[in-house]
Backbone as a chain_set.jsonl record, in Angstrom:
{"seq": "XXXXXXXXXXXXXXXXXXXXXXXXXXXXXXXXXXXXXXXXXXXXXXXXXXXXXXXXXXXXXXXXXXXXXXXXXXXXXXXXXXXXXXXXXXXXXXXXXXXXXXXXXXXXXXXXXXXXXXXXXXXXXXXXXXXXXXX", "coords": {"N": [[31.142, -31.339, -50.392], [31.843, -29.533, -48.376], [29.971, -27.962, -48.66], [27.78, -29.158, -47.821], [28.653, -29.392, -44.573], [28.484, -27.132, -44.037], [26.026, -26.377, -44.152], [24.767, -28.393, -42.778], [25.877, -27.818, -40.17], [24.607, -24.868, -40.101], [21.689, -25.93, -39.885], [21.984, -27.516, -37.289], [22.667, -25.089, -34.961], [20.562, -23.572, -35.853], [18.488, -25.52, -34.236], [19.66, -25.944, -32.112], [19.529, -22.939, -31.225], [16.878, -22.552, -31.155], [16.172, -24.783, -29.222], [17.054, -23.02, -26.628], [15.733, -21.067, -26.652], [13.036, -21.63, -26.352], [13.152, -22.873, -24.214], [13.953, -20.922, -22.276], [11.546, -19.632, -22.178], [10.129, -21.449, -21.373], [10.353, -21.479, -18.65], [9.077, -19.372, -17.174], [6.532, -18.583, -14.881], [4.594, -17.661, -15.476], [2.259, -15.938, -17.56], [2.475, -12.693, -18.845], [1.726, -9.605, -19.64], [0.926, -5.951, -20.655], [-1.161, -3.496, -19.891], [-3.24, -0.169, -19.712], [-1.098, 0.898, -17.906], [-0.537, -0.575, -16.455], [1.302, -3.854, -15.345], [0.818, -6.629, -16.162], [0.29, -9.861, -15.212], [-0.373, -13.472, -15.074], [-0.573, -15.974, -12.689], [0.564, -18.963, -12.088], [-0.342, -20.135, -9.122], [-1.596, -19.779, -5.999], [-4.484, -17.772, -4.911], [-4.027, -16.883, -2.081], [-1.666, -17.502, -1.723], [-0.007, -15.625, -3.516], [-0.625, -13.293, -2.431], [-0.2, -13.219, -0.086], [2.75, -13.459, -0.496], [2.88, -10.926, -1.503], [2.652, -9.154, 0.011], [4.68, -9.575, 2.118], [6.505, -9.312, 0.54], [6.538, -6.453, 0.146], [6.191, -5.718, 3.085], [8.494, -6.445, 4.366], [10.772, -5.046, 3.322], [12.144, -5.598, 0.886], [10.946, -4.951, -1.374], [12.007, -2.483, -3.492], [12.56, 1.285, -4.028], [14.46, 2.551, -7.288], [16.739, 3.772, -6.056], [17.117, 2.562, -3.589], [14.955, 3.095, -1.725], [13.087, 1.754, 0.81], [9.371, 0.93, 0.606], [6.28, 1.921, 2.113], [3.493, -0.324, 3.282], [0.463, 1.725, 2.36], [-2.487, 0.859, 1.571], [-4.356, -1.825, 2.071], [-6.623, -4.085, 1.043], [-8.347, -6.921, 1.055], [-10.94, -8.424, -0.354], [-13.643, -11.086, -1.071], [-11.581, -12.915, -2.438], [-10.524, -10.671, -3.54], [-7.902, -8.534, -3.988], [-6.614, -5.752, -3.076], [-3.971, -3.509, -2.887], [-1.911, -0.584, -1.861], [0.939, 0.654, -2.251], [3.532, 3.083, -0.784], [6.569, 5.207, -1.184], [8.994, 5.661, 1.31], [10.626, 7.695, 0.484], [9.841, 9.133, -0.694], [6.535, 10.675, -1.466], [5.016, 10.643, -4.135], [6.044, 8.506, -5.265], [4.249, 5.694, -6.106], [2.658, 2.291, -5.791], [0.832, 0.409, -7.048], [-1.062, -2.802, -6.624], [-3.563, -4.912, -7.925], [-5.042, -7.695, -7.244], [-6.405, -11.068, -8.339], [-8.331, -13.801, -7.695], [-8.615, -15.939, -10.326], [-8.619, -19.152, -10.704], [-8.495, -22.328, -8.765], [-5.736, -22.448, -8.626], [-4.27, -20.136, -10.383], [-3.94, -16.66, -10.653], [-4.546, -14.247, -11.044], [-2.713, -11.03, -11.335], [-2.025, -7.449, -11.251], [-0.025, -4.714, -11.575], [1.154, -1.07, -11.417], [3.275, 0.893, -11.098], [3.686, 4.395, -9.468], [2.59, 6.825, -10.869], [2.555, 6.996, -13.794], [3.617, 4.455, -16.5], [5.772, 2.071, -15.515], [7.387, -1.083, -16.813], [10.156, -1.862, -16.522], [10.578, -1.268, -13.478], [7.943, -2.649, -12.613], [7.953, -5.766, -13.746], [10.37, -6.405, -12.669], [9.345, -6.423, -9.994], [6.871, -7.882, -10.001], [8.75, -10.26, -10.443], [10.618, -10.499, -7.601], [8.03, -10.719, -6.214], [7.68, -13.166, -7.563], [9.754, -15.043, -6.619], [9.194, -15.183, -4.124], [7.079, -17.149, -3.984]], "CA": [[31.314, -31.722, -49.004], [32.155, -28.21, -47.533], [28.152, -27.158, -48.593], [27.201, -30.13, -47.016], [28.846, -29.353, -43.451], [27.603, -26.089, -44.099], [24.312, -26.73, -44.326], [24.427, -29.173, -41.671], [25.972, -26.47, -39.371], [23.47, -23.969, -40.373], [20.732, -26.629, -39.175], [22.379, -28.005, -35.914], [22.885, -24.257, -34.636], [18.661, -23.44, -35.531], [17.945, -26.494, -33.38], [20.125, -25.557, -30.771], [18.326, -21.882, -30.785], [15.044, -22.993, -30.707], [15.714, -25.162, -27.7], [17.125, -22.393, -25.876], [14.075, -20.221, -26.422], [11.786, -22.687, -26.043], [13.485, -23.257, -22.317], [13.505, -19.499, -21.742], [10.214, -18.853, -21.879], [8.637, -21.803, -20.378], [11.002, -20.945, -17.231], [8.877, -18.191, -16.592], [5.733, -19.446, -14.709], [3.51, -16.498, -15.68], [1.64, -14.831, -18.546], [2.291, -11.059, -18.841], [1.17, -8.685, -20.722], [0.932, -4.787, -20.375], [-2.165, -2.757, -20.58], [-3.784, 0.512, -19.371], [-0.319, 1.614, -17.308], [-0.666, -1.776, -15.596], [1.805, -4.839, -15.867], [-0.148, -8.091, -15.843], [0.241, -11.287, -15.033], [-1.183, -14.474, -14.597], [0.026, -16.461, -12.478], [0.309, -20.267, -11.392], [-0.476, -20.21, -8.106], [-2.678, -19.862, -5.002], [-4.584, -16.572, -4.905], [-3.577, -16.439, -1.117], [-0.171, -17.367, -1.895], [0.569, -14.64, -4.157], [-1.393, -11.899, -1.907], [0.357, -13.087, 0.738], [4.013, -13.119, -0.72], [2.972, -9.58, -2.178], [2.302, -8.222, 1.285], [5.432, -10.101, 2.473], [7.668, -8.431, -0.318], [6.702, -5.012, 0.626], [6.39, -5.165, 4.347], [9.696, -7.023, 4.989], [11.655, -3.741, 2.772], [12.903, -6.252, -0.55], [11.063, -3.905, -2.575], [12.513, -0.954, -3.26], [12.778, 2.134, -5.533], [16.023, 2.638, -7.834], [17.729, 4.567, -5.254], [17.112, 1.305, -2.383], [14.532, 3.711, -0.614], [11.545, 1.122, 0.355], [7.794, 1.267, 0.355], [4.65, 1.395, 3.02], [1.859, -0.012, 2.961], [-0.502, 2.629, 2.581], [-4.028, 0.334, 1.861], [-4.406, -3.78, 2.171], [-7.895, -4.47, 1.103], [-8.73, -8.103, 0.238], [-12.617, -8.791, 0.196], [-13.76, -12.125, -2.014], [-10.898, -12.73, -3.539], [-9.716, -9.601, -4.439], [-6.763, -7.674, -2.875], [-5.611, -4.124, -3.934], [-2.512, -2.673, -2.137], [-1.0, 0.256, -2.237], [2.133, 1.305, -1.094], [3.777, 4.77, -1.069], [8.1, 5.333, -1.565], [8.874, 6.251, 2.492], [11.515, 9.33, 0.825], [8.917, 10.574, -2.337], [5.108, 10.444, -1.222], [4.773, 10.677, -5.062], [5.81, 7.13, -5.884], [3.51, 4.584, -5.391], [2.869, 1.15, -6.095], [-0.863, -0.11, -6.951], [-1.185, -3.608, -6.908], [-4.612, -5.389, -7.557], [-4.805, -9.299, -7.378], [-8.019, -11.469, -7.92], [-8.299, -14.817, -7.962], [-8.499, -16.593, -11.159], [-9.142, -20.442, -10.438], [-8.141, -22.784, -7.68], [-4.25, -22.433, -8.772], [-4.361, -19.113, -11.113], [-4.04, -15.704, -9.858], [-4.285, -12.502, -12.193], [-1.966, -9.58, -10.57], [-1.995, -6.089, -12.01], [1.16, -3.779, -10.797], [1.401, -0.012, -11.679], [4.81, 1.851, -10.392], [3.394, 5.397, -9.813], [1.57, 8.077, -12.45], [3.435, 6.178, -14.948], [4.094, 3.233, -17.191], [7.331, 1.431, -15.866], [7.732, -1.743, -16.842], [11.141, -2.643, -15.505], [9.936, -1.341, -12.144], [6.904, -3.624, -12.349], [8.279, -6.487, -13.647], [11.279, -6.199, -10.726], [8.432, -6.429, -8.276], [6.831, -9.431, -10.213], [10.157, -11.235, -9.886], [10.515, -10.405, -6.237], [7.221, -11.915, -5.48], [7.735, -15.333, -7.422], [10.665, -15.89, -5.501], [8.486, -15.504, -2.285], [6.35, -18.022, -3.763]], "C": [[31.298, -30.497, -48.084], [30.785, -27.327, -47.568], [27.622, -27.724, -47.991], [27.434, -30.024, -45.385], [28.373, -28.126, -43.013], [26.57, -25.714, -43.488], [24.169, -27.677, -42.785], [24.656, -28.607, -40.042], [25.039, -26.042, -38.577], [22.074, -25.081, -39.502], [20.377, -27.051, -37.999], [22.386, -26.586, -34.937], [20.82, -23.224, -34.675], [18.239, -24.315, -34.477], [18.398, -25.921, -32.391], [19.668, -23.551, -29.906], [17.098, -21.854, -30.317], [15.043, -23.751, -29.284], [16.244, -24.178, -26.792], [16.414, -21.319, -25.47], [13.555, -20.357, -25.738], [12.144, -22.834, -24.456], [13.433, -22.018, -21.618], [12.267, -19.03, -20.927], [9.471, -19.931, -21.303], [9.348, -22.065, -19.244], [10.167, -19.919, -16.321], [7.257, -18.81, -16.306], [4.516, -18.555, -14.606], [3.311, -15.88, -17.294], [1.517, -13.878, -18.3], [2.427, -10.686, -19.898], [1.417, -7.499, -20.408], [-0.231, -4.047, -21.017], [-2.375, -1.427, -19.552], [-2.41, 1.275, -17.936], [-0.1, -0.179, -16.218], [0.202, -2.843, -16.13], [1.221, -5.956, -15.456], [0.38, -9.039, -15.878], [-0.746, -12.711, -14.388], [-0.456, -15.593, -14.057], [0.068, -17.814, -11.947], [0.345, -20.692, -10.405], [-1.453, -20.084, -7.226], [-3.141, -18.457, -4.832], [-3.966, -16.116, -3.237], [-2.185, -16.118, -0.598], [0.398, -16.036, -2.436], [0.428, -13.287, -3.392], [-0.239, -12.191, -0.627], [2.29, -12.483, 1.09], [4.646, -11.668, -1.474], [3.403, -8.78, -1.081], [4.01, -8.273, 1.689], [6.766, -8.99, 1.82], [7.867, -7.113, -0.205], [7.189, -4.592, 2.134], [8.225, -5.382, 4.839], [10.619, -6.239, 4.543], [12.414, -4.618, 1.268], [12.669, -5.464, -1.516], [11.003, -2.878, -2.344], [12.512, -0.024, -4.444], [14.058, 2.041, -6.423], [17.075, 3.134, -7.086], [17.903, 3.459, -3.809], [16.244, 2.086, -1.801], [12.8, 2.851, -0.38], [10.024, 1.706, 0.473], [7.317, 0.711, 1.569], [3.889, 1.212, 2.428], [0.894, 1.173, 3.375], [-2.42, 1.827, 3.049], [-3.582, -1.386, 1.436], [-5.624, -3.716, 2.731], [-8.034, -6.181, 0.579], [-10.546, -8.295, 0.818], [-12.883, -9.884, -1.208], [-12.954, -12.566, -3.003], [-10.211, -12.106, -4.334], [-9.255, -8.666, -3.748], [-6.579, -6.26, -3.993], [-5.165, -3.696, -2.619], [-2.115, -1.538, -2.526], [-0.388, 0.563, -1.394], [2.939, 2.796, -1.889], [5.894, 4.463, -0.589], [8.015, 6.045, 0.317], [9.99, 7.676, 1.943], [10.615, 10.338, -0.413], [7.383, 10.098, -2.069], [4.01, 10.295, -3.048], [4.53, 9.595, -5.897], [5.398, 6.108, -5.592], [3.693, 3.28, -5.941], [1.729, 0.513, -5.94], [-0.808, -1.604, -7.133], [-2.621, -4.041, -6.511], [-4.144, -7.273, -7.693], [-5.845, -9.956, -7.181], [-7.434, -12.865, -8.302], [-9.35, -15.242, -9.332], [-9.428, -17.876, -10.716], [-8.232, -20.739, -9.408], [-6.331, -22.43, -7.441], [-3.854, -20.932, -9.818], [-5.299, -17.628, -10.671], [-3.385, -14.963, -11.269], [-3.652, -11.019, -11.272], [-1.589, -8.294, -11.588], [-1.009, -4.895, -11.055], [0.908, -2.653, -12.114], [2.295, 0.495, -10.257], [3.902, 3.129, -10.747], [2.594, 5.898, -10.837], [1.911, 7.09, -13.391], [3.614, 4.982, -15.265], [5.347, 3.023, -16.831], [7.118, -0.051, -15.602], [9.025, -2.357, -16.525], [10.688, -2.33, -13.878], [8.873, -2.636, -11.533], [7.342, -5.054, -12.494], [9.524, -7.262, -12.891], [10.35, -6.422, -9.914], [7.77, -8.049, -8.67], [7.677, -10.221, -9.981], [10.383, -11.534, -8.244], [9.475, -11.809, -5.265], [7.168, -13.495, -6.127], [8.745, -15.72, -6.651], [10.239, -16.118, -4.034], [7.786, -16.59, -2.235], [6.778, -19.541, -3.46]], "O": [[30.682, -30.576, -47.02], [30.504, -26.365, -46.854], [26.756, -27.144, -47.336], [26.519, -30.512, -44.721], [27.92, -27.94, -41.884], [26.315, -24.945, -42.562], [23.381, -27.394, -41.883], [23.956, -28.828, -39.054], [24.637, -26.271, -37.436], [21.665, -24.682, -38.412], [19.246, -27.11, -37.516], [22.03, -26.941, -33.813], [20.21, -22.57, -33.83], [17.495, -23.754, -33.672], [17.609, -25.318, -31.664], [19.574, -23.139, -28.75], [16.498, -21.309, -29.391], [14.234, -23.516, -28.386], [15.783, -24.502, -25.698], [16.393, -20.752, -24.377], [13.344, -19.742, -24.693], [11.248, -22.894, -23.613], [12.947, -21.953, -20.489], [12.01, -18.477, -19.857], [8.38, -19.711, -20.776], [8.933, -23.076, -18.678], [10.402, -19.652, -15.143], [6.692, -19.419, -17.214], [3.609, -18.705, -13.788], [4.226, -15.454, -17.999], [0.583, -13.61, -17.544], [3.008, -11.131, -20.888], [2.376, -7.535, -19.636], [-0.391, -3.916, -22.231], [-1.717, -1.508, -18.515], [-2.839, 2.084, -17.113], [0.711, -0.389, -15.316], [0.086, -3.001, -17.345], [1.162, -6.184, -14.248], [1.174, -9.147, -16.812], [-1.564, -12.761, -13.47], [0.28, -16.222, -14.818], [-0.691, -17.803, -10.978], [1.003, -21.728, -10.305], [-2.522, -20.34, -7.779], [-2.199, -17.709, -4.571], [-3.445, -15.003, -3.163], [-1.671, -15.322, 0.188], [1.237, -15.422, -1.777], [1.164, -12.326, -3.614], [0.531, -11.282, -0.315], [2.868, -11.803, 1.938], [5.765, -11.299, -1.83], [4.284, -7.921, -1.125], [4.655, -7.227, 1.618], [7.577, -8.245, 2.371], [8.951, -6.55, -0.363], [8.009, -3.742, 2.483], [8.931, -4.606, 5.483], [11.656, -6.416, 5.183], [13.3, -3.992, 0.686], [13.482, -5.126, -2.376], [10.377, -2.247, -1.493], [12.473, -0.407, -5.613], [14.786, 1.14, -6.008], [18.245, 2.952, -7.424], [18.854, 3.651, -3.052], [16.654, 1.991, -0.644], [11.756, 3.088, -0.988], [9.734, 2.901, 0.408], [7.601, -0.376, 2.073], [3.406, 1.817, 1.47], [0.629, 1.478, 4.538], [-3.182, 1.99, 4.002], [-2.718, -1.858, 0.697], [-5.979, -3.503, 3.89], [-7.657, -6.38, -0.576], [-11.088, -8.289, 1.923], [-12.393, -9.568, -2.292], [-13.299, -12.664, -4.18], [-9.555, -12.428, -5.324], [-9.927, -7.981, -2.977], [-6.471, -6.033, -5.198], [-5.799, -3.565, -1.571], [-1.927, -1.443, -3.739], [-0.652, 0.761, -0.208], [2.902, 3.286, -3.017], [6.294, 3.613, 0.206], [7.103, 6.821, 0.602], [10.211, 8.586, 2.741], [10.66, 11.502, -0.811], [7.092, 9.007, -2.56], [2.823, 9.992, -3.169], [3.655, 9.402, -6.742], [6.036, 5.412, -4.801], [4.74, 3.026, -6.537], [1.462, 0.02, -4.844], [-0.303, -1.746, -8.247], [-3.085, -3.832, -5.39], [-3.132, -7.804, -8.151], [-6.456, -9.779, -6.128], [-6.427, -13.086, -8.975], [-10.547, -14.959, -9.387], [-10.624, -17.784, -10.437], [-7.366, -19.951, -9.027], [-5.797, -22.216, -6.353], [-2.625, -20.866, -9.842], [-6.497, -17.429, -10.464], [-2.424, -15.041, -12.033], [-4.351, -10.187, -10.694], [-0.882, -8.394, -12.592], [-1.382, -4.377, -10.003], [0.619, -2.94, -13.276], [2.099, 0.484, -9.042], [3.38, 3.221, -11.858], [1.968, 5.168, -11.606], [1.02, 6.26, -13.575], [3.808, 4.221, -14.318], [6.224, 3.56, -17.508], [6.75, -0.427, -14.489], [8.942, -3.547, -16.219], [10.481, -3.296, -13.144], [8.941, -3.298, -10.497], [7.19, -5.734, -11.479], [9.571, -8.461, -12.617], [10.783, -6.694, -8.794], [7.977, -9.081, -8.031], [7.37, -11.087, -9.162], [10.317, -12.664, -7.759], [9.633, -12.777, -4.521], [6.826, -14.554, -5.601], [8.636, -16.751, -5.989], [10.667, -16.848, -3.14], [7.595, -17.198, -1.182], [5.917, -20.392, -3.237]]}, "num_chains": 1, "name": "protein.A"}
């Protein structure tokens, strides 16, 4: 009896992992990845939406460096579909913030963030966050 509640435990406690995974990750309404210094995503939305709530997230001061010091836009190109931004740290001319963004399909938008020279993924994915909440 006591292998048996065991066991039954052990089983009820896998189930109850798996659905809390499983709810984790399809909370998150983007595919990312990381390649070439770039954090990617794909995202479920309107390519104008996302470009727009990118612009939005920078100009309005939400995103910021680690120290709270925000970012200009430096360049806001969009031509057919395809935006690239960059913005520059207003106290370190050093740290930037490249974002490209092309449209995908009618509802799916591919966004590519690089924080500065460098690979940072919490930086980048902090800025992804930012802008789904704009969306």
């Amino acid at each position: 009896m006591k292998k048996l509640s065991k066991l039954l435990l052990g089983t009820l406690l896998t189930i109850l992992a798996t659905i809390i995974v499983a709810g984790c990750t399809s909370m998150n309404d983007s595919e990312t990845g990381y390649q070439n210094g770039y954090y990617i995503a794909k995202l479920n939305h309107d390519f104008n939406d996302v470009y727009q709530a990118t612009i939005n997230s920078i100009s309005s001061g939400i995103t910021y460096d680690e120290n709270g010091h925000a970012y200009n836009l430096l360049e806001n190109s969009e031509i057919n579909n395809k935006a690239t931004i960059t913005a520059v740290n207003n106290e370190d001319p050093n740290d930037r913030l490249e974002i490209i963004i092309a449209k995908i399909s009618k509802n799916n938008t591919k966004i590519m963030i690089k924080c500065a020279d460098h690979d940072d993924s919490i930086r980048s994915s902090a800025l992804l966050d930012t802008i789904n909440q704009q969306l």
